[in-house]
Tab-separated table of C-alpha atoms and ligand atoms in Angstrom:
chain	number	residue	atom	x	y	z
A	128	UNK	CA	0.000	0.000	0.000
A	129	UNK	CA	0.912	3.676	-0.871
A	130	UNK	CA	0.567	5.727	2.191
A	131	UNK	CA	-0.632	9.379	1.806
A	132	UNK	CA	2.831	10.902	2.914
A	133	UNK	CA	4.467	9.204	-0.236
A	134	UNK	CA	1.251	10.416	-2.216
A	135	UNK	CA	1.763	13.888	-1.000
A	136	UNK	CA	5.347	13.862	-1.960
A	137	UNK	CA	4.452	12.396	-5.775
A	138	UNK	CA	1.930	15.460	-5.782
A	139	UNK	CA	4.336	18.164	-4.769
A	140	UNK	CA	6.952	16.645	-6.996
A	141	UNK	CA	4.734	16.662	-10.001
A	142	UNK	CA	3.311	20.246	-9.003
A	143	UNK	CA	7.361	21.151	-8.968
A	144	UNK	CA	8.013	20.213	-12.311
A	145	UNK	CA	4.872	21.715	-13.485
A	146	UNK	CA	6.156	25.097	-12.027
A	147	UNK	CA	9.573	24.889	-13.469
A	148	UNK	CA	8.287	24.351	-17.063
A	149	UNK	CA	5.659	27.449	-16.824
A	150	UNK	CA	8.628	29.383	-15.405
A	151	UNK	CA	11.039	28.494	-17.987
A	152	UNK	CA	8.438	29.114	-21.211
A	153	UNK	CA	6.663	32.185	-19.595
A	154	UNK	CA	10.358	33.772	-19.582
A	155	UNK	CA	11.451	36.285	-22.367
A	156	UNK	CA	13.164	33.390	-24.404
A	157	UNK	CA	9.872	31.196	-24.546
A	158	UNK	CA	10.025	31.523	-28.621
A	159	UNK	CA	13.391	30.617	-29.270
A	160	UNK	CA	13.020	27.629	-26.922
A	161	UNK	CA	9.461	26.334	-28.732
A	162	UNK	CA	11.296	26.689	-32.050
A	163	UNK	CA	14.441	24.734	-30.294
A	164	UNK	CA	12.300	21.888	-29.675
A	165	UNK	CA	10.044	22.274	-32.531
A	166	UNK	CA	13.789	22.330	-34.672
A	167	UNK	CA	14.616	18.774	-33.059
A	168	UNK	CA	11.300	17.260	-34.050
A	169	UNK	CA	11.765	17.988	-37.743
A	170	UNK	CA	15.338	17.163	-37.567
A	171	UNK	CA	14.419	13.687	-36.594
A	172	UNK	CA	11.661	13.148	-38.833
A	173	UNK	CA	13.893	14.367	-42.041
A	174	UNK	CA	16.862	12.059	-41.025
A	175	UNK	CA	15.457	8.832	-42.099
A	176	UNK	CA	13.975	10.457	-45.786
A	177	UNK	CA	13.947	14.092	-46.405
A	178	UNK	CA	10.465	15.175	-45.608
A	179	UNK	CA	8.885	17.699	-46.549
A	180	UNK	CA	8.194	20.503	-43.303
A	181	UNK	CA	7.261	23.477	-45.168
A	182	UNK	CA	7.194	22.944	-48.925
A	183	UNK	CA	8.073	19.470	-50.986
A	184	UNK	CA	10.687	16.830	-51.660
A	185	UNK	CA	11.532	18.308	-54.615
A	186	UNK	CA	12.762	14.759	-55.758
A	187	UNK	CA	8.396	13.748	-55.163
A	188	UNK	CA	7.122	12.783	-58.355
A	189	UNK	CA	10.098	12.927	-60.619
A	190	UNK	CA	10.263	8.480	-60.197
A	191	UNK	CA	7.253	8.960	-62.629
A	192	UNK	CA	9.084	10.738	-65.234
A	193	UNK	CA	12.172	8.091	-65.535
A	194	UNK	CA	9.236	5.033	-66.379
A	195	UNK	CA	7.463	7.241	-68.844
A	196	UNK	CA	8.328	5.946	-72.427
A	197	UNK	CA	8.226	8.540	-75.401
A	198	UNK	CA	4.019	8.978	-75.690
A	199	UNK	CA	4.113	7.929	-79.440
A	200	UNK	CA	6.963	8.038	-82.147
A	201	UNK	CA	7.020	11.475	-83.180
A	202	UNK	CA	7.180	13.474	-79.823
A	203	UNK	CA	4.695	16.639	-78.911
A	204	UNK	CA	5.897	19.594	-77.688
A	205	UNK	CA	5.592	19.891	-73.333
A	206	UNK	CA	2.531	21.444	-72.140
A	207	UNK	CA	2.507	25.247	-71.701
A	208	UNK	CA	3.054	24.816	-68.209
A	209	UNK	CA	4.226	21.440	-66.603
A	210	UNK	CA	2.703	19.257	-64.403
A	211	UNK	CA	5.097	18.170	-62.386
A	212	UNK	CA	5.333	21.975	-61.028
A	213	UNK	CA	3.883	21.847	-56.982
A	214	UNK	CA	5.017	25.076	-56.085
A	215	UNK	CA	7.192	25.760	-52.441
A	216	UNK	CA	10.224	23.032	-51.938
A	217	UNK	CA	11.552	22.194	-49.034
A	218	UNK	CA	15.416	22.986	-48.685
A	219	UNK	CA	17.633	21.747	-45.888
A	220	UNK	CA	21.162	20.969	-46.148
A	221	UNK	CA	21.474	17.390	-44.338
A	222	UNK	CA	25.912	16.770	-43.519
A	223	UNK	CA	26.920	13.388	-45.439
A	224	UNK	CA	25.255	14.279	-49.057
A	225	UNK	CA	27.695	13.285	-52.087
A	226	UNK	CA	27.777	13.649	-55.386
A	227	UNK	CA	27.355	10.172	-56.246
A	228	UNK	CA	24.305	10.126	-54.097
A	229	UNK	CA	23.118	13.202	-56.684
A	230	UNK	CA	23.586	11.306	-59.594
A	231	UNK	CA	21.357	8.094	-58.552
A	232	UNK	CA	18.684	10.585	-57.521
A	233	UNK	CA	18.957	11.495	-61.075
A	234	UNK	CA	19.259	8.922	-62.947
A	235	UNK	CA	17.739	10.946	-66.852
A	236	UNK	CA	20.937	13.496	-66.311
A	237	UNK	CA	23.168	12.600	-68.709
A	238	UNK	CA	27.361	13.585	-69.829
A	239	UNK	CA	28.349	16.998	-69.009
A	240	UNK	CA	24.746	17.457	-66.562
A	241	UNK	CA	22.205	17.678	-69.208
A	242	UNK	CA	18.963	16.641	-70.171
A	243	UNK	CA	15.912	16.800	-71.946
A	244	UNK	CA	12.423	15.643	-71.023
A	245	UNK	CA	11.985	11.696	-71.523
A	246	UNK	CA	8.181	12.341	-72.883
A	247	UNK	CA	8.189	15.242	-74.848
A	248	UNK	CA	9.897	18.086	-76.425
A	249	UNK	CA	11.043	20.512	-73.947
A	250	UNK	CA	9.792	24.156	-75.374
A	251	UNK	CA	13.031	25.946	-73.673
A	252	UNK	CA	16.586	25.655	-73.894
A	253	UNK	CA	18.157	26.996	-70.821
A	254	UNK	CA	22.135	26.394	-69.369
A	255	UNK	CA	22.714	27.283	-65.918
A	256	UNK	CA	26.001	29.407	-66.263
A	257	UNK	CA	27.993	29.326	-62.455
A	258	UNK	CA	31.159	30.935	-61.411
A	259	UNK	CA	33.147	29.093	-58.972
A	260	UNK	CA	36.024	29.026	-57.174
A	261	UNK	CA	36.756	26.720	-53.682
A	262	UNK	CA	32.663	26.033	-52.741
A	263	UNK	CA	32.528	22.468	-53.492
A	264	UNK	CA	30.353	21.632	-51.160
A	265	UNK	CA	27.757	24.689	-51.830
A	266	UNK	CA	28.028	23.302	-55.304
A	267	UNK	CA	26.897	19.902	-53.998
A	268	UNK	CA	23.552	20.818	-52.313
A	269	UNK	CA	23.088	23.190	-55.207
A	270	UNK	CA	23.662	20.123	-57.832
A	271	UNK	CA	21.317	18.109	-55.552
A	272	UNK	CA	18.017	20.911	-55.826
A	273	UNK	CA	18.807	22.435	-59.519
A	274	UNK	CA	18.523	19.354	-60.925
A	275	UNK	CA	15.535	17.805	-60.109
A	276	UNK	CA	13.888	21.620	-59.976
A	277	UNK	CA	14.765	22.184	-63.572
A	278	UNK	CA	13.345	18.165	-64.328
A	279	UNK	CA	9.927	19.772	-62.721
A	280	UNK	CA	9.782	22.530	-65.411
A	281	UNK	CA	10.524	19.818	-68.036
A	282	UNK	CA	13.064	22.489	-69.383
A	283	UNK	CA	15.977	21.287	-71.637
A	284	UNK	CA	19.248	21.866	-69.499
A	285	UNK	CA	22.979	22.175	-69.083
A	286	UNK	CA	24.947	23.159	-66.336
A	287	UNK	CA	27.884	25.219	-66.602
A	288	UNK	CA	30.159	25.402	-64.004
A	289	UNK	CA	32.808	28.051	-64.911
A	290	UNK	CA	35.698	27.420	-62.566
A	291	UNK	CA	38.432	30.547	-62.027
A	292	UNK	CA	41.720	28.826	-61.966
A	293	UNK	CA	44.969	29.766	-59.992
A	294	UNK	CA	44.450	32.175	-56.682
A	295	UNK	CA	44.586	35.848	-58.197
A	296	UNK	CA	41.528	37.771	-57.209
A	297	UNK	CA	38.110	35.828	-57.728
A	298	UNK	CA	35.805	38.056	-60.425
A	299	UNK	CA	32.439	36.972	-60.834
A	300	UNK	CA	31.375	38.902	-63.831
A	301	UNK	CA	34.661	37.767	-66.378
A	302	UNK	CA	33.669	34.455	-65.235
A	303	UNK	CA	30.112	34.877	-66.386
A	304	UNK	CA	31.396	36.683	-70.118
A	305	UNK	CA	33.565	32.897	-70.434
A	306	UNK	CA	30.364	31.184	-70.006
A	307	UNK	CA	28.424	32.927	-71.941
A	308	UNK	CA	30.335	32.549	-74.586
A	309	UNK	CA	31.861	28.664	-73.984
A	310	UNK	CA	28.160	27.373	-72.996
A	311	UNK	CA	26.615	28.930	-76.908
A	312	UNK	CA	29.706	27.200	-78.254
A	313	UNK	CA	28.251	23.761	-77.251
A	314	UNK	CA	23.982	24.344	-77.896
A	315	UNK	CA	22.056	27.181	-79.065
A	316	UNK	CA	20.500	28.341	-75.912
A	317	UNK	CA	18.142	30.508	-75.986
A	318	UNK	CA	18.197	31.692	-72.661
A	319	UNK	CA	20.797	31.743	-69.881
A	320	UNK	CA	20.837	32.038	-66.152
A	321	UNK	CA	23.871	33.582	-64.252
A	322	UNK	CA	23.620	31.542	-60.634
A	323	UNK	CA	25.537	31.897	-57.459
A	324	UNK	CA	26.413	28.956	-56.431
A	325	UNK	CA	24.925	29.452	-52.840
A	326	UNK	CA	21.589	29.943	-53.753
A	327	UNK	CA	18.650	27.541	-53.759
A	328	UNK	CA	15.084	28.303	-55.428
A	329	UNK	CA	12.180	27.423	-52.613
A	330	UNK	CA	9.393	27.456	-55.451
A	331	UNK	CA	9.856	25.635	-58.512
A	332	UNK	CA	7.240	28.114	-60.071
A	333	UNK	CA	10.031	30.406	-60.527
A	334	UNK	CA	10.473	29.362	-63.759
A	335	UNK	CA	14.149	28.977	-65.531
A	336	UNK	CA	12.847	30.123	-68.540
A	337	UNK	CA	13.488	34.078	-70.178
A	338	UNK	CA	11.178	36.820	-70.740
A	339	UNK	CA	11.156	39.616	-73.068
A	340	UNK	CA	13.655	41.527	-70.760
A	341	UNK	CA	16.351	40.560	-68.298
A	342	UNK	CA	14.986	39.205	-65.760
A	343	UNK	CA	16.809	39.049	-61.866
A	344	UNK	CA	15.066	35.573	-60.824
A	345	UNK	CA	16.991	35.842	-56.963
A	346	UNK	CA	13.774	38.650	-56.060
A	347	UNK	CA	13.452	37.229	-52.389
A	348	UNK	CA	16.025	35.877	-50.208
A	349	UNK	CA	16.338	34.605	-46.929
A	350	UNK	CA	18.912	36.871	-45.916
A	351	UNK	CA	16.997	40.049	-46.606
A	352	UNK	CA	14.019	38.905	-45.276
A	353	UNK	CA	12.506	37.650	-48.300
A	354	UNK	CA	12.590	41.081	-49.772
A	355	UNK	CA	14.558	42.595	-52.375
A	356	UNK	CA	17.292	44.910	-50.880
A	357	UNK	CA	16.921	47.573	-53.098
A	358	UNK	CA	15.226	48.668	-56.545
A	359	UNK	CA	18.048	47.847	-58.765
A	360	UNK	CA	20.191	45.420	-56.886
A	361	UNK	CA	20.472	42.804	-59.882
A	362	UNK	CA	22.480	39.548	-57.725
A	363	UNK	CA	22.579	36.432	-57.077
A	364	UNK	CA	20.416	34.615	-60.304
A	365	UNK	CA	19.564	36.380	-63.267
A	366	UNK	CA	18.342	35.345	-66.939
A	367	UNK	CA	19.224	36.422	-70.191
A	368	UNK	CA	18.905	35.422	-74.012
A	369	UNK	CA	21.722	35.524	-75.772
A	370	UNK	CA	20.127	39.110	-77.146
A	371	UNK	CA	19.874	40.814	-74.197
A	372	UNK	CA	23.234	39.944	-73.337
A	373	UNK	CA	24.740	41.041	-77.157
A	374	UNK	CA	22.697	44.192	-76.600
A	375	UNK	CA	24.360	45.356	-73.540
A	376	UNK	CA	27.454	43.827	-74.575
A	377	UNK	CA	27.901	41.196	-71.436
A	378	UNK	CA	29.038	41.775	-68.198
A	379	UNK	CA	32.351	44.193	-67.308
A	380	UNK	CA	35.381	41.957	-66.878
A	381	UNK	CA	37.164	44.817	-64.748
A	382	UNK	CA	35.335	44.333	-61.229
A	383	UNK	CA	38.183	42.052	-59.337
A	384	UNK	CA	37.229	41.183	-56.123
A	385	UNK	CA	33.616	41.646	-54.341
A	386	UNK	CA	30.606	44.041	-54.938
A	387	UNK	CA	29.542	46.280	-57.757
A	388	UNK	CA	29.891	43.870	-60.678
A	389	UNK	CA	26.036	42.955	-60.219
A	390	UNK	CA	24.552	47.062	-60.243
A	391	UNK	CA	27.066	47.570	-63.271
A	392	UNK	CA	25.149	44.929	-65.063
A	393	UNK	CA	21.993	46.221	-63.844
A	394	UNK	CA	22.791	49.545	-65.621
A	395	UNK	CA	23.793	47.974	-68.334
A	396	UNK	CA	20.693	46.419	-68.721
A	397	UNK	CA	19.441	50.240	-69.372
A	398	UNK	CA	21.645	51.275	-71.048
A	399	UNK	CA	21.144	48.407	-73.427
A	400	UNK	CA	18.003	49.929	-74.220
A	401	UNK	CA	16.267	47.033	-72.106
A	402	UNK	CA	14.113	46.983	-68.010
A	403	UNK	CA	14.643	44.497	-65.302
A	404	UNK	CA	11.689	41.856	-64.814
A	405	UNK	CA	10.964	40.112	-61.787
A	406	UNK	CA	9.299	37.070	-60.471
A	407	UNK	CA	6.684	37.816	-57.939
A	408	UNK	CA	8.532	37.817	-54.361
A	409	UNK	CA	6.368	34.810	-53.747
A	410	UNK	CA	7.499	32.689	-55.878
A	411	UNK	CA	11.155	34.157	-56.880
A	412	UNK	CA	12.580	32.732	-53.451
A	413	UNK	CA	15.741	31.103	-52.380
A	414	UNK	CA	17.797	29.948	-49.418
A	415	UNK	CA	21.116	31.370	-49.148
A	416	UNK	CA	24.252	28.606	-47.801
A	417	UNK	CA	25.272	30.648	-44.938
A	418	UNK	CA	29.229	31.717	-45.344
A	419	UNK	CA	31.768	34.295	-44.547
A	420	UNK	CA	33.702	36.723	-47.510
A	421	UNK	CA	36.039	34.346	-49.178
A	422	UNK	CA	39.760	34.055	-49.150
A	423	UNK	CA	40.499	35.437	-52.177
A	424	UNK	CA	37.884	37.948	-53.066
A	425	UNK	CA	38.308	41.289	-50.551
A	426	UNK	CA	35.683	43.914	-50.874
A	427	UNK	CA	36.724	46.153	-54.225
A	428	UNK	CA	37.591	49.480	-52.827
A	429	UNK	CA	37.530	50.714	-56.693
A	430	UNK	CA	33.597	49.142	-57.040
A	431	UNK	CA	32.136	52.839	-56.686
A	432	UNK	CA	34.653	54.803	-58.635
A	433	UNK	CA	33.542	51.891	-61.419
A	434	UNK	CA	30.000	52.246	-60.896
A	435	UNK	CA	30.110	55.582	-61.540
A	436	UNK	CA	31.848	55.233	-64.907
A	437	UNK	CA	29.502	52.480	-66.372
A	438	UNK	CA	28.007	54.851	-68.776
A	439	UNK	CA	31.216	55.724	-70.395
A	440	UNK	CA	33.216	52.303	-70.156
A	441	UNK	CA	30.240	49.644	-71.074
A	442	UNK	CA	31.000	49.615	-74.947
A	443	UNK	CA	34.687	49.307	-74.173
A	444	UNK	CA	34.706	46.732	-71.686
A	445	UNK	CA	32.319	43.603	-71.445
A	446	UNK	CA	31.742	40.880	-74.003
A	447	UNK	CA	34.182	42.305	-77.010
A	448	UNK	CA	37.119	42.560	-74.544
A	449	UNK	CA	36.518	39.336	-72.597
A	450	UNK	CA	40.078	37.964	-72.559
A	451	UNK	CA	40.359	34.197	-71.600
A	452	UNK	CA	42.477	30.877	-71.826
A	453	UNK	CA	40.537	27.591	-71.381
A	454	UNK	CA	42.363	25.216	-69.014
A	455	UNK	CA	40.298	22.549	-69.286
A	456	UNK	CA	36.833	21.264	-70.004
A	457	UNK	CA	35.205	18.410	-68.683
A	458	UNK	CA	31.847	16.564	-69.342
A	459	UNK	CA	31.715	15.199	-65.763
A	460	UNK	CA	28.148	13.466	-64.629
A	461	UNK	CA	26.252	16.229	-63.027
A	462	UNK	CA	28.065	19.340	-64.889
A	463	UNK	CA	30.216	20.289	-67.603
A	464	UNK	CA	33.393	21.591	-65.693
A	465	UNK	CA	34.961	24.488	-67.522
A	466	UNK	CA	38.255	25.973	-65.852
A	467	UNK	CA	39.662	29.268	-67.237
A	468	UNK	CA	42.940	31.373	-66.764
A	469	UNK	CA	41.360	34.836	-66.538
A	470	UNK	CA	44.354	36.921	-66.461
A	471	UNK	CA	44.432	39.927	-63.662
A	472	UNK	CA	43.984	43.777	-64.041
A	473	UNK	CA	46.991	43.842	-65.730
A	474	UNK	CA	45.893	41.378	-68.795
A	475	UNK	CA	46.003	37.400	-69.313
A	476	UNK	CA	49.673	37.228	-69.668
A	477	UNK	CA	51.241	39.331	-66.702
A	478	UNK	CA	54.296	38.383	-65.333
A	479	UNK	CA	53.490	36.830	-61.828
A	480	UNK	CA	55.482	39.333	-60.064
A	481	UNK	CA	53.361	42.372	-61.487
A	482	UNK	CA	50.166	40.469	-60.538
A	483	UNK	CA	50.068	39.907	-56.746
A	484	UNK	CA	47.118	40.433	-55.220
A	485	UNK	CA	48.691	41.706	-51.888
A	486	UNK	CA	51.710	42.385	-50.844
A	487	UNK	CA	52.931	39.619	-47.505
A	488	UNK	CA	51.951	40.549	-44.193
A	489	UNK	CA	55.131	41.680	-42.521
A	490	UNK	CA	53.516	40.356	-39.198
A	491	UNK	CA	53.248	37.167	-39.950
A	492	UNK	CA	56.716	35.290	-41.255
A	493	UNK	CA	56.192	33.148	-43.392
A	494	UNK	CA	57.004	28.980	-43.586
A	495	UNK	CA	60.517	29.198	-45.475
A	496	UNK	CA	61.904	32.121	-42.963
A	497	UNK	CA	60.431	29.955	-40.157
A	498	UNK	CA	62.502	27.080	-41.208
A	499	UNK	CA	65.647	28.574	-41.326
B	597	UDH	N1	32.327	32.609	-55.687
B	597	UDH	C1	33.067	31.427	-55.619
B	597	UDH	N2	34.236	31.440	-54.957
B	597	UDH	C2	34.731	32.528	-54.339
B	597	UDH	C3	33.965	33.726	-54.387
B	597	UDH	C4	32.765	33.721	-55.040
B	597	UDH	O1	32.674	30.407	-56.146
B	597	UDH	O2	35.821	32.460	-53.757
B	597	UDH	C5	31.094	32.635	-56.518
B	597	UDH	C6	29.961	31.807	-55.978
B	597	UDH	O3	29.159	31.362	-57.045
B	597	UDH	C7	29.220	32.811	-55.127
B	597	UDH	C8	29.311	34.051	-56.020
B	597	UDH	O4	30.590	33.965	-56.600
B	597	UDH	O5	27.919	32.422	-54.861
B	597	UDH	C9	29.113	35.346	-55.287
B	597	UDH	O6	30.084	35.503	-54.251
B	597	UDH	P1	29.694	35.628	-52.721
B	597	UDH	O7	28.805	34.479	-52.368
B	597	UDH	O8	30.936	35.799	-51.923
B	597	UDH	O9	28.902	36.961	-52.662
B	597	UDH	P2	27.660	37.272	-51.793
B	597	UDH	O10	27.427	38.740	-52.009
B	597	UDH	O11	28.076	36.969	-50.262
B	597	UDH	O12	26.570	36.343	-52.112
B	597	UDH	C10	29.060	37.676	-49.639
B	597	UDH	C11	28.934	37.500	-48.148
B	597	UDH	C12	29.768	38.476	-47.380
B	597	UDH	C13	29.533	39.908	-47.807
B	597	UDH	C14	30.271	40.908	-46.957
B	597	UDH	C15	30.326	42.307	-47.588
B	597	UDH	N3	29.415	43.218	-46.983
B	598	NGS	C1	25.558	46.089	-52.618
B	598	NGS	C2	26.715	45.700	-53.522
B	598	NGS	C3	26.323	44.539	-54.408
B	598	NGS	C4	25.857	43.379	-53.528
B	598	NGS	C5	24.729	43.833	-52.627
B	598	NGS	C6	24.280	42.756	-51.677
B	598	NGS	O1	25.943	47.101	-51.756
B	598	NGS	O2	27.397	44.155	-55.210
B	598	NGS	O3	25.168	44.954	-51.857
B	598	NGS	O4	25.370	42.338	-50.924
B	598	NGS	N1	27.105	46.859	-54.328
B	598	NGS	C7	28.202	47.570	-54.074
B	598	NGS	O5	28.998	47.302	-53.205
B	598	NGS	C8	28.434	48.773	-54.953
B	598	NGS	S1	25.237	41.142	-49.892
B	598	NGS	O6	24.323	41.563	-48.865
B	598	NGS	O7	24.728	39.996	-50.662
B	598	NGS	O8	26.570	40.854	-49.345
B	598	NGS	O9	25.433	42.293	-54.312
């Protein structure tokens, strides 16, 4: 038999407990701590096979497409709109994903990361052009959403990964000019989106497809708030035809280093004689890979100077100056791998001496002196 004292003690324990809890969640922090424990619910319930929390698998549905056979000899065009589009995806970057994991979840991607729909004939032609230097493993979770997202538009794809060799200063829009021109060498496109390689679409309604002007596809992103920083920022994704880009003769190839390079091709796009287009900030959104300023591309002190200039130097400098060397090009599973020499300020062929990017810190000696 219980007797009442051990009762009483089970009551007052239980009322304890009770107290502590509505103490701890009545406290300022309550929030944070419901989304803590709300956080280690999901993250259990995605472990064993991504989930869906808010949004799709964006991999749901696509088994279908690699069973469907051609739907009679001579193949129709794709509906206007697909049906395998569902709208928000869910995006989470689980550790352990590799690429060889990508490429059995996409099994249709063929040589060099293309593909065309299995049961019809895709209406667009779109490459995915993305500079790159040192973010292998953004490049993985980006290889694991872009593909099956583009599968879901039933788009006709190739993806471009335009890889700055050597460690001079990293410049994003060069890098863009040599795949402009090195991704029309292989296909006619007839449009083409310029991708960093940290961003993920959430809504596969954001289509990968061009309209009559530029369009800046990266509208909404997590880091502003799902809001677009400012009227003409112009980063992150955008899409051109290969006319839009002639017309404002490409992207400068003089912005070394980070920021600017994206508003100069935003004015360019004026100046071209053309208007930015947008998604609706509903649909146009995506998940940035959270990371620090890289190793290797400092802020550009010279970015505003620049941007001031843009209406004077954009005939002179862009897609009729782009000065390049191929290194190497490689059909690999998921992407073709392009790797270009892109010179410095000083041109392609500078003498290394003339082209270091900054002078040693006399603070810190380096290995050789250290060793003798
Ligand atoms: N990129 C590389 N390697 C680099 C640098 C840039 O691959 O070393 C590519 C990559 O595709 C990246 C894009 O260039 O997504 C844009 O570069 P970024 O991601 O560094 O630029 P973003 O503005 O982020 O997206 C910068 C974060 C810190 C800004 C601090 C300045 N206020
Ligand atoms: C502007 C930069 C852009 C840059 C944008 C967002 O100030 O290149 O911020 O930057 N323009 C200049 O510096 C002139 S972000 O918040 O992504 O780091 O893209």
């Amino acid at each position: 038999m219980v007797s009442i004292q051990s009762k009483l003690r089970y009551l007052f324990m239980f009322l304890g407990v009770q107290l502590v809890v509505m103490a701890l969640l009545s406290r300022e922090g309550y929030q944070k701590r419901v989304t803590y424990f709300i956080r280690i619910f999901r993250k259990s319930e995605g472990a064993g096979h991504n989930l869906s929390v808010s949004g799709s698998d964006v991999y749901a549905n696509l088994s279908v497409l690699s069973r469907a056979p051609p739907s009679s000899e001579v193949m129709t065009y794709c509906p206007q709109t697909s049906p395998y589009i569902r709208g928000p995806i869910h995006v989470s970057f689980p550790s352990g994903l590799t690429l060889a994991q990508v490429q059995r979840k996409n099994p249709l991607v063929v040589r060099g990361g293309r593909y065309r729909p299995p049961d019809c004939e895709s209406r667009h032609r779109t490459a995915i052009i993305i500079p790159h230097r040192n973010r292998e493993h953004h490049l993985k979770f980006l290889l694991y959403y872009i593909h099956p997202f583009l599968q879901r538009q039933q788009l006709n794809y190739g993806i471009y990964i335009i890889h700055q060799a050597g460690n001079y200063t990293f410049n994003r829009a060069k890098l863009m000019n040599v795949g402009f021109r090195e991704a029309m060498r292989d296909e006619d496109w007839d449009c083409l989106f310029f991708h960093d390689v940290d961003l993920i679409p959430e809504d596969d309604r954001n289509t990968y497809v061009c309209d009559a002007n530029p369009k800046h596809a990266a509208i909404a992103m997590d880091k502003f708030g799902y809001k677009l920083p400012y009227n003409l920022y112009f980063g992150g994704v955008s899409a051109l035809t290969p006319l839009h880009y002639l017309k404002m003769n490409g992207f400068p190839n003089n912005y070394w280093g980070w920021g600017g390079e994206d508003d100069d091709i935003g004015v360019r796009v004026s100046l071209g004689g053309m208007h930015i287009t947008r998604p609706s900030v509903k649909v146009g959104r995506y998940k940035m890979i959270k990371h620090k300023l890289d190793k290797g591309n400092d802020i550009n002190p010279k970015r505003f100077n620049m941007l001031s200039k843009t209406r004077q130097s954009w005939k002179l400098d862009g897609m009729n100056t782009a000065e390049y060397e191929i290194v190497s090009r490689k059909y690999l599973p998921l992407y073709t791998n392009i790797t270009v020499e892109i010179g410095t300020e000083a041109g392609l062929h500078t003498p290394p001496a003339a082209a270091q990017p900054a002078p040693p810190d006399p603070a810190k000696p380096d290995q050789k002196q250290l060793k003798s």
